[in-house]
Coordinates of C-alpha atoms and ligand atoms in Angstrom, one line a residue:
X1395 CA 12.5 -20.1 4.8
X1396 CA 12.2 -23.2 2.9
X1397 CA 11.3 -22.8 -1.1
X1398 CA 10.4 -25.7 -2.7
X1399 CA 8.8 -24.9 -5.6
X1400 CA 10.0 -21.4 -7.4
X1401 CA 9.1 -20.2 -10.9
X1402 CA 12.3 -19.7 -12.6
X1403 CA 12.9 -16.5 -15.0
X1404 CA 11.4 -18.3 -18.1
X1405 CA 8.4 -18.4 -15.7
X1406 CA 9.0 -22.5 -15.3
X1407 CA 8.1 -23.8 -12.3
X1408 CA 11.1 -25.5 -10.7
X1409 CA 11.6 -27.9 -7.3
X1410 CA 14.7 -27.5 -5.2
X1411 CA 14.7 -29.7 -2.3
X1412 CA 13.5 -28.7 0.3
X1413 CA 16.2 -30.8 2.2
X1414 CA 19.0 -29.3 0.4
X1415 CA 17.8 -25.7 0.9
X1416 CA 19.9 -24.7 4.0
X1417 CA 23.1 -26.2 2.5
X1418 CA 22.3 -24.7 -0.8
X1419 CA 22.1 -21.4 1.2
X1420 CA 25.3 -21.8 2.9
X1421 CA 27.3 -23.1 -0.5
X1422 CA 25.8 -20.2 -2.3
X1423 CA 27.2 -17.5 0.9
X1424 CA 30.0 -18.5 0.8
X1425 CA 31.0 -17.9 -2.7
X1426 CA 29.7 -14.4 -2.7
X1427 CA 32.0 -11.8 -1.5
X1428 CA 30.1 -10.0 0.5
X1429 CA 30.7 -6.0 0.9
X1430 CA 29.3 -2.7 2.6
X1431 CA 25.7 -2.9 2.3
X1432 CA 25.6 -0.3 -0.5
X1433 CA 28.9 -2.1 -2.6
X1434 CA 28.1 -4.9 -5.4
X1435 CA 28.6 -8.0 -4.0
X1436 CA 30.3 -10.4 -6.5
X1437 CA 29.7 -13.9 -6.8
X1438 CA 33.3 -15.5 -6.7
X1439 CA 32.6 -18.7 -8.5
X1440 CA 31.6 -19.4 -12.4
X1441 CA 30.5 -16.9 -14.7
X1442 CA 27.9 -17.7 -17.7
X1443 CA 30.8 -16.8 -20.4
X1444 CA 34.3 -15.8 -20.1
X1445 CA 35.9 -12.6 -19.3
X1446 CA 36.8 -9.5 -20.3
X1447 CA 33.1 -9.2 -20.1
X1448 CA 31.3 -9.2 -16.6
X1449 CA 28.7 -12.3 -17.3
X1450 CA 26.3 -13.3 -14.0
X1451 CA 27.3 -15.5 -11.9
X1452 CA 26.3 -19.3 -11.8
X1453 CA 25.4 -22.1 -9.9
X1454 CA 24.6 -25.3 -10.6
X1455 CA 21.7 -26.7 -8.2
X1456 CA 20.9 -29.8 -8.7
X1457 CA 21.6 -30.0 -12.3
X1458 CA 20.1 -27.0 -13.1
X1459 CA 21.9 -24.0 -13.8
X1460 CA 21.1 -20.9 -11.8
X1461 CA 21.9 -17.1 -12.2
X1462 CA 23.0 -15.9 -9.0
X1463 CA 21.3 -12.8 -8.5
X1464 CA 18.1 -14.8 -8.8
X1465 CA 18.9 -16.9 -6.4
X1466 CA 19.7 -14.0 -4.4
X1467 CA 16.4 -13.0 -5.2
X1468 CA 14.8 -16.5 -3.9
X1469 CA 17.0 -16.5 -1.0
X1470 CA 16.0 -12.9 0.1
X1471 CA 11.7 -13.1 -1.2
X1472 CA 11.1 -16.2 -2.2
X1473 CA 9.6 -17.0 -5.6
X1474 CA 10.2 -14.7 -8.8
X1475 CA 6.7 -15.2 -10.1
X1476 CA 8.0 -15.6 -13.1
X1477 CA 9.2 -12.0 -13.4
X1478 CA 12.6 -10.8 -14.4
X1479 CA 15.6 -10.0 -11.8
X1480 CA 17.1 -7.4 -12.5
X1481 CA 20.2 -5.2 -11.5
X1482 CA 20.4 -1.8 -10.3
X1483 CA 23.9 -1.2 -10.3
X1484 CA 24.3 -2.6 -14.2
X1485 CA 27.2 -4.9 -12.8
X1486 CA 25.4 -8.8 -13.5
X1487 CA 27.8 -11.0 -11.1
X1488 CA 26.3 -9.0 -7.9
X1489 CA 24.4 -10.9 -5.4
X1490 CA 23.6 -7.5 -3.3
X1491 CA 20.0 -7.7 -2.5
X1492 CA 19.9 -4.3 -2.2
X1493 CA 20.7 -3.7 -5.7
X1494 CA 18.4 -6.2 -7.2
X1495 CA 14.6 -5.5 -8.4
X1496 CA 11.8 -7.3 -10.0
X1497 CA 9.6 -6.9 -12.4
X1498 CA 8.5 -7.0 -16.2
X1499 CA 10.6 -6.9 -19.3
X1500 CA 8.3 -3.9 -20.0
X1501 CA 9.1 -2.5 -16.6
X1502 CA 12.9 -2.8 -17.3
X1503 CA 12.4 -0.5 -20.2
X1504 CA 10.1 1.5 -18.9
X1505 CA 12.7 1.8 -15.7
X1506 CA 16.1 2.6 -18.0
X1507 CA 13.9 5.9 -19.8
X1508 CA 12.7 7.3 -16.8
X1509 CA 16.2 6.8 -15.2
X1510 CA 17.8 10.7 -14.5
X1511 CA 13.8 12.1 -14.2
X1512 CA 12.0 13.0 -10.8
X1513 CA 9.5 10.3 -10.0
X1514 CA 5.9 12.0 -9.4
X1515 CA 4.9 9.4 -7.5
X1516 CA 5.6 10.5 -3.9
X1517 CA 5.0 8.0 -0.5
X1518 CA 1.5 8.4 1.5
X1519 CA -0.4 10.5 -0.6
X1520 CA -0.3 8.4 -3.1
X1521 CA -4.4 6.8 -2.8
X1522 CA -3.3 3.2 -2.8
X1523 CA -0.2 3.4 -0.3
X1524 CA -0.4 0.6 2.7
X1525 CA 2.8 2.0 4.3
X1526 CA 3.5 5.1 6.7
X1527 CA 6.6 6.6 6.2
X1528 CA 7.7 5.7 9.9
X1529 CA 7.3 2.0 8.8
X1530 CA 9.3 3.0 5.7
X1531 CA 11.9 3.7 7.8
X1532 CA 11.7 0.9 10.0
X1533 CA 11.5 -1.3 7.0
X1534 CA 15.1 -0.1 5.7
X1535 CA 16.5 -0.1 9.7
X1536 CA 15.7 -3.5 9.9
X1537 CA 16.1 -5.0 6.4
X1538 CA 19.0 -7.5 7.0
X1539 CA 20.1 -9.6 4.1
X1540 CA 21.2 -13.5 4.3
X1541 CA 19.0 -14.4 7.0
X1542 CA 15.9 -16.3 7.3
X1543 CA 15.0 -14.5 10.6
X1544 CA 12.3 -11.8 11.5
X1545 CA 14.0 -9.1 9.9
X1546 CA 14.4 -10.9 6.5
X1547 CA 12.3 -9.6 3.1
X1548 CA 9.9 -12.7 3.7
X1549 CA 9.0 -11.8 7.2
X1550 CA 8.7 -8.1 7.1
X1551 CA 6.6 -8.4 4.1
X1552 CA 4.5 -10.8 6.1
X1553 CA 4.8 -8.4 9.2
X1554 CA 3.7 -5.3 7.4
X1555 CA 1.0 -7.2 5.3
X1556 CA 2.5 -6.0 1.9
X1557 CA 4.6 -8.2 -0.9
X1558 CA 8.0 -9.2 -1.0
X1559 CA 8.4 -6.9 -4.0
X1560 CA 7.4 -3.8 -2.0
X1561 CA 9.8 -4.5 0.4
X1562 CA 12.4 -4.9 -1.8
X1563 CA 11.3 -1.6 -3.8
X1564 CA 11.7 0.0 -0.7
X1565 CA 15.3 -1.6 0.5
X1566 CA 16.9 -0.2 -2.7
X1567 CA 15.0 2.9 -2.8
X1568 CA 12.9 2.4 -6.0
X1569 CA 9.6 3.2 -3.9
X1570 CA 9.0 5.8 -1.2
X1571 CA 12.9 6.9 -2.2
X1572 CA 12.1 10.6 -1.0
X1573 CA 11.7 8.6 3.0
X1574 CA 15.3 9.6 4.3
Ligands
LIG2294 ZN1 25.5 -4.2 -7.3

């Protein structure tokens, strides 16, 4: 997967070489420690302010500073769209893809009230759902994260004809989370 033009979280488009992007990859790997799949993983290198607060994680690519989990994001689906990245676990240095959604400001708040309530909206009975639950399921056997291979967000979203997002929703269990 080779981005070359992502919109940032502002919603700015920005260019990162498409010549750099494996080494940017790799550079960005390597200072993540990287857990279970259901720990936070932590990015290991600067932090947007100092501690005892837990700021995101940064990296500087060239010359422009990035917050980790959105390059997570990028390195996982691809572009942003301009929407916001944002954590599941509440814990900003982690790079886990698993723990990272996408969506609106609005959808952030909407997300924290509901948060502790059932969700009504229940996989294939649903009139616009695309998915089966058996593809659900093959979705989250075969998610693997830091890889640009068949099994990574890009190409199943490609494979199963839905959006990155979806996939995504359904890796950390935001969508179809009653799928086992
Ligand atoms: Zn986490």
């Amino acid at each position: 997967m080779n981005p070359k033009i992502v919109r940032g979280q502002d919603g700015r488009i920005v260019t990162i070489l498409k010549r750099n992007w494996e080494e940017i990859v790799a550079d960005f790997w390597s200072r993540v420690k990287i857990g279970e799949p259901s720990e936070c993983w932590e990015w290991q290198g600067g932090r947007n302010g100092p501690p005892p607060i837990k700021h995101y994680g940064i990296m500087w690519i060239n010359g422009k500073k990035w917050k980790t989990h959105v390059l997570s994001w990028i390195i996982h689906f691809q572009s942003t769209n301009g929407l916001c990245v944002c954590h599941l676990c509440d814990n900003p240095p982690c790079c886990n893809p698993a723990h990272l959604w996408i969506g609106t400001f609005g959808d952030n708040n909407r997300d924290k009230a509901k948060k502790g309530r059932s969700n009504p909206e229940r996989g294939e009975s649903r009139y616009n759902a695309t998915l089966t639950e058996s593809e659900v399921r093959e979705i989250r056997r075969r998610f693997k994260s830091h890889t640009t291979g068949p099994d990574s967000g890009v190409s199943l979203a490609k494979e199963f004809g839905v959006g990155s997002t979806m996939i995504s929703a359904i890796v950390n269990r935001r969508r179809w989370s009653h799928v086992q």
